[in-house]
Amino acid sequence: MLILIKLILAHLIGDFLLQPTSWVKEKEKRKASSGKLYIHVLIHGALVLLLLWDLNRWCFAVSLMLVHLLIDLIKLYAQKPKTKTSWFIADQALHLLSVFIIWGILTEVSVDWQSVFQNQNLLGLITLVLFLTQPTSIILANLLKKWSDSIPSQPDQSLQDAGKYIGILERLFVFSFIATGHWEAVGFLLAAKSVFRFGDLRKSKERKLTEYILIGTLLSFGTAMLCGLIFLSITN
């Protein structure tokens, strides 16, 4: 595990602390012909060797350098101005995945996948967390549709899909608070949301909007609390 932590640390330092914005712009402009791209990859290799402090583990540095270069090239040629955010997330996910895979292969870590997929607590956690994301958003949107249709939309005053992601985050927070036994944090989160929403409700002077937000909040929090209680019953 110490090797894995060092590999992740090397990635974080190389990708975020030792990569100036000017390098990123040059790579996006010149792509494979950018010298900064290869310097960036060499820095990653040097960081791996420095943190591991063992020249006998040079295979870690070489493997991660080659994979890092490949992932960066795919991103540079595939991303478009409108898809930069998506490719940034995919790029980081692939880098971290490659770190795990290379660490597992070179350290000969064995995983008993049968026991993993038969782990009731783990499968329950994954199922409940996934349910609280997009599925719950769709369910709540359909339950509240007859009321949301009666509220005049104001697209210029709201970010696209912001409400959906706020709902997902608040449900995951509530679930994590209950799963870890911190019920008081649920009340704090609800109070914080009420404070932020108070200004909108006071300015709108729209009773329908107030009732709609209250119903949506209670359903969202209630669903997350129920999932938290189900997880506790599974693990106990």
Tab-separated table of N, CA and C in Angstrom, residues 148-157:
chain	number	residue	atom	x	y	z
A	148	SER	N	-44.061	20.906	-10.866
A	148	SER	CA	-43.018	21.683	-11.548
A	148	SER	C	-43.552	22.318	-12.828
A	149	ASP	N	-44.524	21.654	-13.479
A	149	ASP	CA	-45.112	22.215	-14.702
A	149	ASP	C	-45.921	23.470	-14.425
A	150	SER	N	-46.392	23.618	-13.189
A	150	SER	CA	-47.221	24.781	-12.856
A	150	SER	C	-46.403	25.980	-12.394
A	151	ILE	N	-45.066	25.800	-12.294
A	151	ILE	CA	-44.193	26.892	-11.873
A	151	ILE	C	-43.525	27.493	-13.096
A	152	PRO	N	-43.640	28.808	-13.309
A	152	PRO	CA	-43.011	29.442	-14.476
A	152	PRO	C	-41.497	29.240	-14.442
A	153	SER	N	-40.948	28.785	-15.549
A	153	SER	CA	-39.502	28.540	-15.617
A	153	SER	C	-38.767	29.844	-15.872
A	154	GLN	N	-37.585	29.967	-15.251
A	154	GLN	CA	-36.744	31.144	-15.433
A	154	GLN	C	-35.325	30.668	-15.758
A	155	PRO	N	-35.123	30.239	-17.003
A	155	PRO	CA	-33.853	29.613	-17.373
A	155	PRO	C	-32.636	30.511	-17.202
A	156	ASP	N	-32.819	31.833	-17.314
A	156	ASP	CA	-31.684	32.742	-17.225
A	156	ASP	C	-31.170	32.883	-15.801
A	157	GLN	N	-31.943	32.407	-14.814
A	157	GLN	CA	-31.565	32.587	-13.419
A	157	GLN	C	-31.048	31.299	-12.780
